[in-house]
PDB file of C-alpha atoms in Angstrom:
ATOM      1  CA  MET A   1       0.000   0.000   0.000  1.00  0.00           C
ATOM      2  CA  PHE A   2       2.844   2.394   0.811  1.00  0.00           C
ATOM      3  CA  TYR A   3       4.236   1.832  -2.689  1.00  0.00           C
ATOM      4  CA  ILE A   4       1.030   3.218  -4.211  1.00  0.00           C
ATOM      5  CA  TYR A   5       1.300   6.450  -2.234  1.00  0.00           C
ATOM      6  CA  LYS A   6       4.998   6.732  -3.000  1.00  0.00           C
ATOM      7  CA  LYS A   7       4.143   6.680  -6.700  1.00  0.00           C
ATOM      8  CA  ILE A   8       1.485   9.378  -6.211  1.00  0.00           C
ATOM      9  CA  ILE A   9       3.959  11.574  -4.334  1.00  0.00           C
ATOM     10  CA  PHE A  10       6.529  11.112  -7.076  1.00  0.00           C
ATOM     11  CA  GLN A  11       4.005  11.886  -9.838  1.00  0.00           C
ATOM     12  CA  ASN A  12       2.980  15.065  -7.972  1.00  0.00           C
ATOM     13  CA  PHE A  13       6.642  16.041  -7.700  1.00  0.00           C
ATOM     14  CA  ILE A  14       7.176  15.487 -11.435  1.00  0.00           C
ATOM     15  CA  PHE A  15       4.086  17.551 -12.223  1.00  0.00           C
ATOM     16  CA  ILE A  16       5.239  20.409  -9.980  1.00  0.00           C
ATOM     17  CA  VAL A  17       8.727  20.366 -11.526  1.00  0.00           C
ATOM     18  CA  SER A  18       7.146  20.401 -15.000  1.00  0.00           C
ATOM     19  CA  VAL A  19       4.980  23.390 -14.110  1.00  0.00           C
ATOM     20  CA  GLY A  20       8.060  25.150 -12.704  1.00  0.00           C
ATOM     21  CA  TYR A  21       9.971  24.426 -15.921  1.00  0.00           C
ATOM     22  CA  LEU A  22       7.097  25.787 -18.010  1.00  0.00           C
ATOM     23  CA  ALA A  23       6.899  28.926 -15.843  1.00  0.00           C
ATOM     24  CA  THR A  24      10.627  29.459 -16.305  1.00  0.00           C
ATOM     25  CA  ALA A  25      10.270  28.926 -20.057  1.00  0.00           C
ATOM     26  CA  ILE A  26       7.462  31.495 -20.201  1.00  0.00           C
ATOM     27  CA  ASP A  27       9.706  33.929 -18.344  1.00  0.00           C
ATOM     28  CA  LEU A  28      12.340  33.638 -21.116  1.00  0.00           C
ATOM     29  CA  GLY A  29      10.326  35.945 -23.337  1.00  0.00           C
ATOM     30  CA  SER A  30       8.272  35.838 -26.487  1.00  0.00           C
ATOM     31  CA  PRO A  31       8.733  32.735 -28.625  1.00  0.00           C
ATOM     32  CA  THR A  32       8.413  34.863 -31.785  1.00  0.00           C
ATOM     33  CA  VAL A  33       9.726  38.278 -32.757  1.00  0.00           C
ATOM     34  CA  ASP A  34       8.886  39.796 -36.128  1.00  0.00           C
ATOM     35  CA  GLY A  35       7.412  36.481 -37.254  1.00  0.00           C
ATOM     36  CA  ARG A  36      10.626  34.552 -36.506  1.00  0.00           C
ATOM     37  CA  LEU A  37      11.013  31.865 -33.873  1.00  0.00           C
ATOM     38  CA  GLN A  38      13.294  32.697 -30.979  1.00  0.00           C
ATOM     39  CA  PRO A  39      15.361  30.410 -28.719  1.00  0.00           C
ATOM     40  CA  SER A  40      12.590  30.584 -26.096  1.00  0.00           C
ATOM     41  CA  PHE A  41      10.293  28.647 -28.451  1.00  0.00           C
ATOM     42  CA  PHE A  42      11.821  25.225 -27.757  1.00  0.00           C
ATOM     43  CA  PRO A  43      11.677  25.434 -23.925  1.00  0.00           C
ATOM     44  CA  LEU A  44       8.011  26.478 -24.196  1.00  0.00           C
ATOM     45  CA  ILE A  45       7.227  23.428 -26.307  1.00  0.00           C
ATOM     46  CA  VAL A  46       9.178  21.085 -24.012  1.00  0.00           C
ATOM     47  CA  GLY A  47       7.590  22.622 -20.894  1.00  0.00           C
ATOM     48  CA  SER A  48       4.106  22.365 -22.370  1.00  0.00           C
ATOM     49  CA  PHE A  49       4.579  18.710 -23.244  1.00  0.00           C
ATOM     50  CA  ALA A  50       6.144  18.011 -19.833  1.00  0.00           C
ATOM     51  CA  VAL A  51       3.111  19.491 -18.052  1.00  0.00           C
ATOM     52  CA  LEU A  52       0.707  17.678 -20.370  1.00  0.00           C
ATOM     53  CA  PHE A  53       2.331  14.260 -20.037  1.00  0.00           C
ATOM     54  CA  SER A  54       3.084  14.517 -16.323  1.00  0.00           C
ATOM     55  CA  GLY A  55      -0.528  15.592 -15.785  1.00  0.00           C
ATOM     56  CA  ILE A  56      -1.751  12.571 -17.725  1.00  0.00           C
ATOM     57  CA  LEU A  57       0.515  10.260 -15.698  1.00  0.00           C
ATOM     58  CA  LEU A  58      -0.651  11.857 -12.441  1.00  0.00           C
ATOM     59  CA  PHE A  59      -4.292  11.441 -13.448  1.00  0.00           C
ATOM     60  CA  LYS A  60      -3.720   7.779 -14.386  1.00  0.00           C
ATOM     61  CA  GLU A  61      -1.936   7.139 -11.096  1.00  0.00           C
ATOM     62  CA  TRP A  62      -4.821   8.671  -9.128  1.00  0.00           C
ATOM     63  CA  ASP A  63      -7.226   6.525 -11.105  1.00  0.00           C
ATOM     64  CA  LEU A  64      -5.217   3.393 -10.280  1.00  0.00           C
ATOM     65  CA  VAL A  65      -5.154   4.289  -6.585  1.00  0.00           C
ATOM     66  CA  LYS A  66      -8.906   4.843  -6.596  1.00  0.00           C
ATOM     67  CA  ARG A  67      -9.365   1.398  -8.100  1.00  0.00           C
ATOM     68  CA  ARG A  68      -6.607  -0.059  -5.863  1.00  0.00           C
ATOM     69  CA  VAL A  69      -4.932  -1.759  -8.808  1.00  0.00           C
ATOM     70  CA  ALA A  70      -1.589  -0.031  -8.992  1.00  0.00           C
ATOM     71  CA  ASP A  71       0.891  -2.437 -10.490  1.00  0.00           C
ATOM     72  CA  ALA A  72       4.306  -3.024  -9.004  1.00  0.00           C
ATOM     73  CA  GLY A  73       6.072  -1.333 -11.903  1.00  0.00           C
ATOM     74  CA  ASP A  74       9.713  -1.826 -12.779  1.00  0.00           C
ATOM     75  CA  GLU A  75      11.680  -1.933  -9.562  1.00  0.00           C
ATOM     76  CA  SER A  76      14.955  -2.799 -11.280  1.00  0.00           C
ATOM     77  CA  SER A  77      16.113   0.829 -11.317  1.00  0.00           C
ATOM     78  CA  PRO A  78      14.353   2.783  -8.567  1.00  0.00           C
ATOM     79  CA  PHE A  79      16.669   5.777  -9.028  1.00  0.00           C
ATOM     80  CA  ALA A  80      16.126   6.189 -12.780  1.00  0.00           C
ATOM     81  CA  ALA A  81      13.541   8.977 -12.540  1.00  0.00           C
ATOM     82  CA  PRO A  82      15.465  11.105 -10.010  1.00  0.00           C
ATOM     83  CA  ILE A  83      18.640  10.648 -12.076  1.00  0.00           C
ATOM     84  CA  ILE A  84      16.815  11.822 -15.209  1.00  0.00           C
ATOM     85  CA  ILE A  85      15.499  14.879 -13.359  1.00  0.00           C
ATOM     86  CA  LEU A  86      18.998  15.671 -12.096  1.00  0.00           C
ATOM     87  CA  LEU A  87      20.531  15.217 -15.558  1.00  0.00           C
ATOM     88  CA  THR A  88      17.870  17.478 -17.078  1.00  0.00           C
ATOM     89  CA  PHE A  89      18.554  20.160 -14.471  1.00  0.00           C
ATOM     90  CA  ILE A  90      22.307  19.936 -15.117  1.00  0.00           C
ATOM     91  CA  TYR A  91      21.641  20.096 -18.865  1.00  0.00           C
ATOM     92  CA  ILE A  92      19.586  23.276 -18.503  1.00  0.00           C
ATOM     93  CA  LEU A  93      22.334  24.924 -16.456  1.00  0.00           C
ATOM     94  CA  ALA A  94      25.084  23.761 -18.821  1.00  0.00           C
ATOM     95  CA  PHE A  95      23.093  24.839 -21.888  1.00  0.00           C
ATOM     96  CA  SER A  96      22.924  28.369 -20.521  1.00  0.00           C
ATOM     97  CA  ALA A  97      26.563  28.483 -19.437  1.00  0.00           C
ATOM     98  CA  ILE A  98      28.393  26.482 -22.115  1.00  0.00           C
ATOM     99  CA  GLY A  99      26.119  26.627 -25.142  1.00  0.00           C
ATOM    100  CA  TYR A 100      24.222  24.115 -27.242  1.00  0.00           C
ATOM    101  CA  PHE A 101      26.525  21.472 -28.651  1.00  0.00           C
ATOM    102  CA  ILE A 102      28.557  19.944 -25.800  1.00  0.00           C
ATOM    103  CA  PRO A 103      25.773  19.802 -23.166  1.00  0.00           C
ATOM    104  CA  SER A 104      23.296  18.489 -25.734  1.00  0.00           C
ATOM    105  CA  VAL A 105      25.603  15.684 -26.886  1.00  0.00           C
ATOM    106  CA  LEU A 106      26.303  14.691 -23.278  1.00  0.00           C
ATOM    107  CA  PHE A 107      22.602  14.833 -22.384  1.00  0.00           C
ATOM    108  CA  VAL A 108      21.480  12.729 -25.363  1.00  0.00           C
ATOM    109  CA  PHE A 109      24.305  10.252 -24.690  1.00  0.00           C
ATOM    110  CA  SER A 110      23.359   9.961 -21.010  1.00  0.00           C
ATOM    111  CA  MET A 111      19.671   9.448 -21.877  1.00  0.00           C
ATOM    112  CA  MET A 112      20.632   6.710 -24.332  1.00  0.00           C
ATOM    113  CA  LEU A 113      22.624   5.013 -21.588  1.00  0.00           C
ATOM    114  CA  MET A 114      19.701   5.327 -19.160  1.00  0.00           C
ATOM    115  CA  PHE A 115      17.234   3.673 -21.530  1.00  0.00           C
ATOM    116  CA  SER A 116      19.372   1.032 -23.216  1.00  0.00           C
ATOM    117  CA  GLU A 117      22.007  -1.553 -22.495  1.00  0.00           C
ATOM    118  CA  LYS A 118      25.363  -0.309 -21.245  1.00  0.00           C
ATOM    119  CA  GLU A 119      27.357  -1.349 -24.298  1.00  0.00           C
ATOM    120  CA  LYS A 120      28.379   0.017 -27.715  1.00  0.00           C
ATOM    121  CA  PHE A 121      29.503   3.337 -26.248  1.00  0.00           C
ATOM    122  CA  VAL A 122      31.187   4.548 -29.437  1.00  0.00           C
ATOM    123  CA  GLN A 123      28.069   3.862 -31.501  1.00  0.00           C
ATOM    124  CA  LYS A 124      25.898   5.700 -28.958  1.00  0.00           C
ATOM    125  CA  ALA A 125      28.331   8.629 -28.914  1.00  0.00           C
ATOM    126  CA  ILE A 126      28.197   8.890 -32.707  1.00  0.00           C
ATOM    127  CA  ILE A 127      24.390   8.692 -32.689  1.00  0.00           C
ATOM    128  CA  SER A 128      24.298  11.426 -30.026  1.00  0.00           C
ATOM    129  CA  ILE A 129      26.496  13.693 -32.143  1.00  0.00           C
ATOM    130  CA  VAL A 130      24.335  13.061 -35.214  1.00  0.00           C
ATOM    131  CA  ILE A 131      21.088  13.790 -33.317  1.00  0.00           C
ATOM    132  CA  VAL A 132      22.442  17.020 -31.838  1.00  0.00           C
ATOM    133  CA  THR A 133      23.892  18.119 -35.192  1.00  0.00           C
ATOM    134  CA  LEU A 134      20.543  17.480 -36.893  1.00  0.00           C
ATOM    135  CA  GLY A 135      18.824  19.463 -34.151  1.00  0.00           C
ATOM    136  CA  TYR A 136      21.266  22.313 -34.690  1.00  0.00           C
ATOM    137  CA  PHE A 137      20.606  22.403 -38.430  1.00  0.00           C
ATOM    138  CA  ILE A 138      16.843  22.201 -37.918  1.00  0.00           C
ATOM    139  CA  PHE A 139      16.900  25.221 -35.618  1.00  0.00           C
ATOM    140  CA  GLU A 140      19.430  27.174 -37.682  1.00  0.00           C
ATOM    141  CA  LEU A 141      18.104  26.480 -41.177  1.00  0.00           C
ATOM    142  CA  LEU A 142      14.443  25.582 -40.744  1.00  0.00           C
ATOM    143  CA  PHE A 143      13.455  27.822 -37.846  1.00  0.00           C
ATOM    144  CA  GLY A 144      16.169  30.467 -38.266  1.00  0.00           C
ATOM    145  CA  VAL A 145      16.909  30.332 -34.542  1.00  0.00           C
ATOM    146  CA  ARG A 146      20.477  30.861 -33.358  1.00  0.00           C
ATOM    147  CA  LEU A 147      21.352  28.462 -30.571  1.00  0.00           C
ATOM    148  CA  PRO A 148      23.776  29.542 -27.845  1.00  0.00           C
ATOM    149  CA  ALA A 149      27.410  29.014 -28.794  1.00  0.00           C
ATOM    150  CA  PHE A 150      30.259  28.161 -26.444  1.00  0.00           C
ATOM    151  CA  GLY A 151      30.104  30.491 -23.438  1.00  0.00           C
ATOM    152  CA  GLY A 152      26.326  30.842 -23.641  1.00  0.00           C
ATOM    153  CA  GLY A 153      26.328  33.644 -26.204  1.00  0.00           C
ATOM    154  CA  ASN A 154      24.848  33.620 -29.716  1.00  0.00           C
TER     155      ASN A 154
END
């Protein structure tokens, strides 16, 4: 029974963190200026989806508790969610301080390690670089948004 309430507490925490992230993203400024997307556009999208999906998960968890059918879940890595939250927080700080490329590659690489087997490191590093490079070109060429360079500047 305690496990059920622990999951509810965690889902509430995730929802609150998501709302805080969205509020911070809104505080970054307008996502468009003169009809062009700005760097604040992406955090708004991510924050909106984070609130939406964490709200859905929270609602589903409440529904399971009401029906008393919460499953045991995957107990093999009980620290996965807090580690992901910590890595995301570090990524946000590093993105602001260092720029786009290095923190993004490290973040994507770490997420790949979290959600897959701990092997083929070189292949995962190459995939991370490709994903981040594609993201850079999408923002630069498609959206016309300059991502922060090394040192946090544009």
